[in-house]
């Protein structure tokens, strides 16, 4: 922890941003993009990306109903209206026909969420965004290192947003960053995350209000350490995810969700479709016996069914509701013994359901 000691020894340094700047350079190089902007969380990265795309009051943002609540919150924080898009009939994250039917003169962006490190057919989503003149903003908070047709997720849209929260594949406990090749967008993002105290793309310093989404220097130093170990961690995680699915094997009523054409997932979660009665209850039961999973542990729901989204008067998204209810998404543990234990639990509890 010599690095942390050095960072702390540099304080007080109220204008210093040594570690954050180094982290940004390393993240940009690793992803092969022109700009990375470090911020305080994944939610902050999403909010910042939207503001930096000049999306706000009066605008609509299309996002999957197959969402986490943080993405929805970021759109609302930016002042825009989230419009939920149903999943496909087979649980694909975004039904393109439904997305197209919900585009209005107010729609500004399409915001896919790569849950479990999976993108689905992102090429078709990107084509829809391009043909409708919408910004593509990726929620890649679970997708560090995942690829689509060889390209890293989070580098395909106009901006890609990542979290550094504990449990993500690169982590400093809390934190986040966004990626872009657009220098003006990057400048606006950099200004917004520090109260617009620096000028950006024709908007002088303090010409508008921003916020404090700065990533703390000690956290930036921790993120750099995590980033240095990323390639190894990614390889291990991919291997472990496949191993978990193999160890669970053939269980009646449980079907691994196949990798879509072009996808190269990072192994963030192992994913199954539950084909049994009362699947949400089963997920809760699995959580109770020690298998952490999205529905059972974190009460993942389709966004239009979330109590907090009621004031948005969302349209029904029946495929998304079914996709969430029948989803078993298990974050893959690093530890081999834990992996075997979880596999045994899933196998026995699902067989007995
Ligand atoms: C973790 C996560 C977020 C939010 O990130 P925080 O750092 O917790 O704010 C947003 N979207 C997805 C898909 C996530 O997994």
Short mmCIF file of C-alpha atoms and ligand atoms in Angstrom, two decimals:
data_model
loop_
_atom_site.label_atom_id
_atom_site.label_comp_id
_atom_site.label_asym_id
_atom_site.label_seq_id
_atom_site.Cartn_x
_atom_site.Cartn_y
_atom_site.Cartn_z
CA UNK A 1 0.00 0.00 0.00
CA UNK A 2 2.99 2.27 -0.59
CA UNK A 3 0.97 3.96 -3.35
CA UNK A 4 -1.86 4.86 -0.97
CA UNK A 5 0.64 6.22 1.54
CA UNK A 6 2.16 8.40 -1.16
CA UNK A 7 -1.26 9.67 -2.22
CA UNK A 8 -2.22 10.52 1.35
CA UNK A 9 1.18 12.14 1.97
CA UNK A 10 0.54 14.52 -0.97
CA UNK A 11 -2.57 15.83 0.81
CA UNK A 12 -3.71 18.51 1.41
CA UNK A 13 -3.72 19.20 -2.33
CA UNK A 14 -7.15 20.66 -3.04
CA UNK A 15 -6.57 21.11 -6.77
CA UNK A 16 -4.51 17.93 -7.24
CA UNK A 17 -5.73 15.24 -9.55
CA UNK A 18 -2.59 13.21 -10.14
CA UNK A 19 -3.99 9.70 -9.72
CA UNK A 20 -7.30 10.44 -11.49
CA UNK A 21 -5.42 11.81 -14.50
CA UNK A 22 -3.12 8.77 -14.62
CA UNK A 23 -6.12 6.45 -14.28
CA UNK A 24 -7.87 8.23 -17.14
CA UNK A 25 -4.83 7.87 -19.41
CA UNK A 26 -4.53 4.17 -18.57
CA UNK A 27 -8.25 3.52 -19.10
CA UNK A 28 -8.24 5.31 -22.45
CA UNK A 29 -5.20 3.31 -23.60
CA UNK A 30 -6.63 0.01 -22.42
CA UNK A 31 -9.94 0.59 -24.24
CA UNK A 32 -8.36 2.17 -27.31
CA UNK A 33 -10.42 5.38 -27.04
CA UNK A 34 -9.37 9.02 -27.07
CA UNK A 35 -10.84 10.04 -23.70
CA UNK A 36 -11.70 8.51 -20.33
CA UNK A 37 -13.20 10.65 -17.55
CA UNK A 38 -13.06 9.29 -14.01
CA UNK A 39 -16.09 9.99 -11.81
CA UNK A 40 -17.40 8.95 -8.41
CA UNK A 41 -19.75 6.09 -9.47
CA UNK A 42 -21.34 4.27 -12.37
CA UNK A 43 -24.56 6.19 -11.78
CA UNK A 44 -22.53 9.43 -11.94
CA UNK A 45 -20.92 8.24 -15.19
CA UNK A 46 -24.37 7.72 -16.74
CA UNK A 47 -25.66 11.10 -15.51
CA UNK A 48 -22.49 12.83 -16.72
CA UNK A 49 -22.64 11.15 -20.14
CA UNK A 50 -26.24 12.28 -20.64
CA UNK A 51 -25.45 15.87 -19.62
CA UNK A 52 -22.34 15.85 -21.83
CA UNK A 53 -24.55 14.75 -24.76
CA UNK A 54 -26.70 17.84 -23.97
CA UNK A 55 -29.65 15.65 -23.00
CA UNK A 56 -31.98 17.05 -20.36
CA UNK A 57 -35.35 18.73 -19.78
CA UNK A 58 -37.91 17.88 -22.48
CA UNK A 59 -35.86 15.01 -23.93
CA UNK A 60 -36.70 11.32 -23.97
CA UNK A 61 -34.24 8.46 -23.58
CA UNK A 62 -35.08 4.93 -24.70
CA UNK A 63 -33.75 2.22 -22.42
CA UNK A 64 -34.58 -1.43 -21.88
CA UNK A 65 -37.24 -2.33 -19.32
CA UNK A 66 -34.71 -5.06 -18.56
CA UNK A 67 -32.85 -2.45 -16.50
CA UNK A 68 -31.30 -1.83 -13.13
CA UNK A 69 -32.77 1.09 -11.22
CA UNK A 70 -29.50 3.09 -11.30
CA UNK A 71 -29.76 3.61 -15.06
CA UNK A 72 -33.32 4.85 -14.72
CA UNK A 73 -32.28 7.19 -11.89
CA UNK A 74 -29.47 8.69 -13.99
CA UNK A 75 -31.87 9.56 -16.83
CA UNK A 76 -34.27 11.23 -14.38
CA UNK A 77 -31.37 13.08 -12.68
CA UNK A 78 -30.39 14.46 -16.08
CA UNK A 79 -33.93 15.86 -16.36
CA UNK A 80 -34.95 13.61 -19.26
CA UNK A 81 -37.84 11.16 -19.43
CA UNK A 82 -36.98 7.44 -19.48
CA UNK A 83 -39.07 5.47 -21.98
CA UNK A 84 -38.89 1.74 -21.45
CA UNK A 85 -38.48 -0.65 -24.34
CA UNK A 86 -39.73 -4.20 -24.06
CA UNK A 87 -37.46 -7.22 -24.31
CA UNK A 88 -37.71 -9.54 -27.29
CA UNK A 89 -39.99 -12.59 -27.11
CA UNK A 90 -37.02 -14.83 -26.34
CA UNK A 91 -35.64 -12.48 -23.70
CA UNK A 92 -33.33 -10.46 -26.00
CA UNK A 93 -32.53 -7.27 -24.07
CA UNK A 94 -34.20 -4.88 -26.55
CA UNK A 95 -37.09 -5.45 -28.94
CA UNK A 96 -36.07 -3.29 -31.89
CA UNK A 97 -39.59 -2.97 -33.29
CA UNK A 98 -40.84 -1.77 -29.90
CA UNK A 99 -37.91 0.66 -29.66
CA UNK A 100 -38.60 2.04 -33.15
CA UNK A 101 -42.32 2.47 -32.34
CA UNK A 102 -41.46 4.56 -29.27
CA UNK A 103 -39.23 7.09 -31.06
CA UNK A 104 -40.80 10.59 -31.01
CA UNK A 105 -39.51 14.06 -31.92
CA UNK A 106 -38.30 14.27 -28.30
CA UNK A 107 -36.19 11.09 -28.36
CA UNK A 108 -32.49 11.87 -28.10
CA UNK A 109 -30.72 8.68 -27.08
CA UNK A 110 -30.85 4.93 -26.96
CA UNK A 111 -29.24 3.54 -23.82
CA UNK A 112 -28.64 -0.24 -23.90
CA UNK A 113 -27.67 -1.90 -20.61
CA UNK A 114 -25.25 -4.81 -20.89
CA UNK A 115 -26.60 -6.84 -17.97
CA UNK A 116 -24.41 -9.73 -16.90
CA UNK A 117 -21.73 -8.52 -19.31
CA UNK A 118 -23.94 -9.43 -22.29
CA UNK A 119 -24.88 -7.05 -25.09
CA UNK A 120 -27.22 -9.13 -27.25
CA UNK A 121 -27.28 -7.99 -30.88
CA UNK A 122 -25.70 -4.59 -30.27
CA UNK A 123 -25.04 -4.12 -33.99
CA UNK A 124 -28.76 -3.93 -34.74
CA UNK A 125 -29.29 -1.56 -31.78
CA UNK A 126 -26.48 0.71 -33.00
CA UNK A 127 -27.97 0.69 -36.51
CA UNK A 128 -31.36 1.74 -35.19
CA UNK A 129 -29.77 4.58 -33.19
CA UNK A 130 -27.77 5.76 -36.21
CA UNK A 131 -30.73 5.60 -38.61
CA UNK A 132 -32.94 7.56 -36.19
CA UNK A 133 -30.22 10.12 -35.39
CA UNK A 134 -30.07 9.10 -31.71
CA UNK A 135 -27.02 9.07 -29.47
CA UNK A 136 -26.03 5.55 -28.44
CA UNK A 137 -24.94 5.61 -24.79
CA UNK A 138 -23.87 2.26 -23.34
CA UNK A 139 -24.40 1.23 -19.73
CA UNK A 140 -21.34 -1.03 -19.56
CA UNK A 141 -21.18 -1.03 -15.74
CA UNK A 142 -21.15 -4.85 -15.70
CA UNK A 143 -19.32 -5.27 -18.98
CA UNK A 144 -15.61 -4.49 -18.43
CA UNK A 145 -13.74 -6.55 -21.03
CA UNK A 146 -16.83 -7.94 -22.79
CA UNK A 147 -16.72 -7.67 -26.55
CA UNK A 148 -19.20 -7.53 -29.41
CA UNK A 149 -17.88 -8.53 -32.84
CA UNK A 150 -14.39 -8.08 -31.42
CA UNK A 151 -14.95 -4.55 -30.08
CA UNK A 152 -14.97 -3.76 -26.37
CA UNK A 153 -18.39 -2.93 -24.98
CA UNK A 154 -18.53 0.69 -23.87
CA UNK A 155 -16.48 1.81 -26.89
CA UNK A 156 -19.16 1.25 -29.53
CA UNK A 157 -21.58 4.05 -28.62
CA UNK A 158 -20.98 7.81 -28.50
CA UNK A 159 -20.23 7.28 -24.80
CA UNK A 160 -19.75 4.19 -22.62
CA UNK A 161 -20.33 4.23 -18.86
CA UNK A 162 -18.64 2.01 -16.28
CA UNK A 163 -18.80 1.46 -12.53
CA UNK A 164 -15.85 0.81 -10.20
CA UNK A 165 -18.08 -0.31 -7.33
CA UNK A 166 -17.01 -3.29 -5.27
CA UNK A 167 -18.04 -6.42 -7.18
CA UNK A 168 -17.46 -5.02 -10.69
CA UNK A 169 -14.54 -6.38 -12.71
CA UNK A 170 -12.42 -3.30 -12.10
CA UNK A 171 -12.99 -1.81 -8.67
CA UNK A 172 -11.87 0.80 -6.19
CA UNK A 173 -14.74 0.14 -3.79
CA UNK A 174 -16.76 2.98 -5.28
CA UNK A 175 -16.15 4.92 -8.47
CA UNK A 176 -16.85 5.04 -12.19
CA UNK A 177 -15.71 6.37 -15.55
CA UNK A 178 -16.96 7.12 -19.00
CA UNK A 179 -15.31 6.68 -22.38
CA UNK A 180 -15.69 8.62 -25.58
CA UNK A 181 -13.82 9.53 -28.74
CA UNK A 182 -15.60 12.91 -28.92
CA UNK A 183 -13.33 15.66 -27.53
CA UNK A 184 -16.19 18.14 -26.91
CA UNK A 185 -18.24 15.53 -25.09
CA UNK A 186 -15.18 14.64 -23.01
CA UNK A 187 -14.58 18.30 -22.15
CA UNK A 188 -18.20 18.79 -21.06
CA UNK A 189 -18.04 15.62 -18.95
CA UNK A 190 -14.80 16.76 -17.31
CA UNK A 191 -16.33 20.17 -16.55
CA UNK A 192 -19.66 18.80 -15.27
CA UNK A 193 -18.00 16.44 -12.77
CA UNK A 194 -16.19 19.35 -11.11
CA UNK A 195 -18.85 22.10 -10.91
CA UNK A 196 -17.93 23.47 -14.35
CA UNK A 197 -14.87 25.09 -12.79
CA UNK A 198 -13.01 24.44 -16.04
CA UNK A 199 -14.08 25.62 -19.47
CA UNK A 200 -15.42 23.11 -21.97
CA UNK A 201 -16.15 23.20 -25.68
CA UNK A 202 -17.04 26.86 -25.96
CA UNK A 203 -18.66 27.05 -22.53
CA UNK A 204 -16.38 29.07 -20.23
CA UNK A 205 -15.60 28.06 -16.66
CA UNK A 206 -18.55 28.68 -14.30
CA UNK A 207 -20.88 29.52 -17.20
CA UNK A 208 -23.24 26.78 -16.03
CA UNK A 209 -23.86 24.59 -13.01
CA UNK A 210 -22.27 21.20 -12.66
CA UNK A 211 -21.83 18.89 -9.72
CA UNK A 212 -19.15 17.19 -7.68
CA UNK A 213 -18.72 13.74 -9.20
CA UNK A 214 -14.92 13.76 -8.81
CA UNK A 215 -13.26 10.43 -8.06
CA UNK A 216 -11.25 10.78 -4.83
CA UNK A 217 -7.48 10.50 -5.30
CA UNK A 218 -7.05 7.47 -2.97
CA UNK A 219 -9.82 5.68 -4.88
CA UNK A 220 -8.22 6.55 -8.21
CA UNK A 221 -4.97 5.03 -6.92
CA UNK A 222 -6.85 1.86 -5.90
CA UNK A 223 -8.56 1.72 -9.30
CA UNK A 224 -5.14 1.85 -11.00
CA UNK A 225 -4.00 -1.17 -8.96
CA UNK A 226 -7.20 -3.01 -9.89
CA UNK A 227 -6.76 -2.06 -13.55
CA UNK A 228 -3.21 -3.44 -13.56
CA UNK A 229 -4.59 -6.86 -12.57
CA UNK A 230 -7.53 -6.71 -14.95
CA UNK A 231 -6.37 -9.01 -17.78
CA UNK A 232 -5.69 -11.85 -15.35
CA UNK A 233 -8.95 -11.25 -13.48
CA UNK A 234 -10.92 -11.21 -16.74
CA UNK A 235 -9.43 -14.50 -17.93
CA UNK A 236 -10.14 -16.09 -14.55
CA UNK A 237 -13.70 -14.78 -14.48
CA UNK A 238 -14.51 -16.01 -17.99
CA UNK A 239 -13.14 -19.41 -17.12
CA UNK A 240 -15.04 -19.52 -13.81
CA UNK A 241 -18.35 -18.53 -15.44
CA UNK A 242 -18.09 -21.38 -17.94
CA UNK A 243 -17.05 -23.72 -15.17
CA UNK A 244 -20.06 -22.80 -13.03
CA UNK A 245 -22.45 -23.54 -15.89
CA UNK A 246 -20.63 -26.84 -16.58
CA UNK A 247 -20.69 -27.87 -12.91
CA UNK A 248 -24.43 -27.21 -12.65
CA UNK A 249 -24.86 -29.21 -15.86
CA UNK A 250 -28.20 -30.55 -17.04
CA UNK A 251 -30.91 -29.80 -14.50
CA UNK A 252 -34.51 -30.14 -15.66
CA UNK A 253 -36.12 -26.68 -15.68
CA UNK A 254 -32.87 -24.74 -15.91
CA UNK A 255 -31.47 -23.70 -19.28
CA UNK A 256 -28.19 -21.76 -19.67
CA UNK A 257 -28.81 -18.59 -21.70
CA UNK A 258 -26.77 -19.07 -24.86
CA UNK A 259 -24.21 -16.50 -25.96
CA UNK A 260 -25.60 -14.48 -28.89
CA UNK A 261 -23.80 -14.24 -32.24
CA UNK A 262 -20.90 -11.79 -31.95
CA UNK A 263 -20.93 -11.72 -28.14
CA UNK A 264 -17.79 -12.44 -26.13
CA UNK A 265 -18.95 -11.98 -22.53
CA UNK A 266 -16.68 -11.19 -19.58
CA UNK A 267 -18.19 -13.84 -17.30
CA UNK A 268 -19.63 -11.24 -14.92
CA UNK A 269 -22.67 -13.45 -14.24
CA UNK A 270 -23.66 -16.98 -15.08
CA UNK A 271 -27.14 -16.79 -16.62
CA UNK A 272 -29.92 -19.34 -16.82
CA UNK A 273 -33.56 -19.25 -17.88
CA UNK A 274 -35.81 -20.89 -15.23
CA UNK A 275 -38.54 -23.02 -16.79
CA UNK A 276 -40.29 -23.95 -13.54
CA UNK A 277 -43.30 -22.66 -11.61
CA UNK A 278 -42.82 -19.67 -9.25
CA UNK A 279 -39.37 -18.72 -10.58
CA UNK A 280 -39.09 -15.52 -8.48
CA UNK A 281 -39.80 -17.54 -5.35
CA UNK A 282 -37.09 -19.99 -6.42
CA UNK A 283 -34.62 -17.12 -6.83
CA UNK A 284 -35.45 -15.84 -3.36
CA UNK A 285 -35.06 -19.34 -1.97
CA UNK A 286 -31.65 -19.68 -3.65
CA UNK A 287 -30.62 -16.36 -2.11
CA UNK A 288 -31.73 -17.60 1.31
CA UNK A 289 -29.54 -20.70 1.04
CA UNK A 290 -26.53 -18.59 -0.03
CA UNK A 291 -26.64 -18.27 -3.83
CA UNK A 292 -26.43 -14.53 -4.49
CA UNK A 293 -28.55 -13.72 -7.54
CA UNK A 294 -30.09 -10.64 -9.15
CA UNK A 295 -33.78 -11.40 -8.59
CA UNK A 296 -33.54 -13.19 -5.25
CA UNK A 297 -30.91 -11.01 -3.55
CA UNK A 298 -31.41 -7.60 -5.17
CA UNK A 299 -35.10 -7.93 -6.09
CA UNK A 300 -34.39 -7.11 -9.74
CA UNK A 301 -37.65 -6.23 -11.49
CA UNK A 302 -38.52 -5.03 -14.95
CA UNK A 303 -38.27 -1.24 -14.69
CA UNK A 304 -41.92 -0.58 -15.61
CA UNK A 305 -42.97 -2.69 -12.60
CA UNK A 306 -40.68 -0.91 -10.17
CA UNK A 307 -42.62 1.06 -7.53
CA UNK A 308 -40.19 3.98 -7.95
CA UNK A 309 -41.05 4.18 -11.67
CA UNK A 310 -44.82 4.48 -11.14
CA UNK A 311 -44.79 8.30 -11.43
CA UNK A 312 -43.32 7.88 -14.95
CA UNK A 313 -46.51 6.11 -16.12
CA UNK A 314 -44.50 3.53 -18.03
CA UNK A 315 -45.97 1.39 -20.81
CA UNK A 316 -46.31 -2.33 -20.17
CA UNK A 317 -43.36 -4.45 -21.26
CA UNK A 318 -44.63 -8.01 -20.86
CA UNK A 319 -41.63 -9.77 -22.41
CA UNK A 320 -39.26 -7.92 -20.09
CA UNK A 321 -41.39 -8.81 -17.08
CA UNK A 322 -41.26 -12.46 -18.05
CA UNK A 323 -37.55 -12.31 -18.87
CA UNK A 324 -36.72 -10.89 -15.43
CA UNK A 325 -39.02 -13.24 -13.54
CA UNK A 326 -37.49 -16.29 -15.21
CA UNK A 327 -33.87 -15.09 -14.97
CA UNK A 328 -31.31 -16.71 -12.72
CA UNK A 329 -28.26 -14.40 -12.83
CA UNK A 330 -25.49 -15.43 -10.46
CA UNK A 331 -22.42 -13.18 -10.07
CA UNK A 332 -19.49 -15.53 -10.55
CA UNK A 333 -17.26 -15.91 -7.47
CA UNK A 334 -13.48 -15.82 -7.83
CA UNK A 335 -12.89 -18.60 -5.35
CA UNK A 336 -12.90 -22.22 -6.65
CA UNK A 337 -14.29 -23.79 -3.48
CA UNK A 338 -17.09 -21.23 -3.37
CA UNK A 339 -17.82 -21.92 -7.04
CA UNK A 340 -18.23 -25.66 -6.45
CA UNK A 341 -20.40 -25.00 -3.40
CA UNK A 342 -22.71 -22.68 -5.37
CA UNK A 343 -22.97 -25.17 -8.24
CA UNK A 344 -24.01 -27.93 -5.81
CA UNK A 345 -26.59 -25.67 -4.18
CA UNK A 346 -28.13 -24.63 -7.52
CA UNK A 347 -28.24 -28.23 -8.72
CA UNK A 348 -29.87 -29.64 -5.59
CA UNK A 349 -32.30 -26.79 -4.86
CA UNK A 350 -33.52 -26.50 -8.46
CA UNK A 351 -33.91 -30.29 -8.78
CA UNK A 352 -36.02 -30.34 -5.63
CA UNK A 353 -38.21 -27.33 -6.60
C1 LIG B 1 -23.36 -1.17 -10.84
C2 LIG B 1 -24.25 -0.72 -11.94
C3 LIG B 1 -24.64 0.62 -12.09
C4 LIG B 1 -24.35 1.68 -11.08
O1 LIG B 1 -23.05 1.78 -10.70
P1 LIG B 1 -22.69 2.45 -9.28
O2 LIG B 1 -21.22 2.56 -9.30
O3 LIG B 1 -23.22 1.53 -8.22
O4 LIG B 1 -23.38 3.77 -9.25
C5 LIG B 1 -25.38 0.97 -13.20
N1 LIG B 1 -25.75 0.07 -14.11
C6 LIG B 1 -25.42 -1.23 -14.00
C7 LIG B 1 -25.82 -2.17 -15.08
C8 LIG B 1 -24.68 -1.66 -12.91
O5 LIG B 1 -24.37 -2.97 -12.79
#
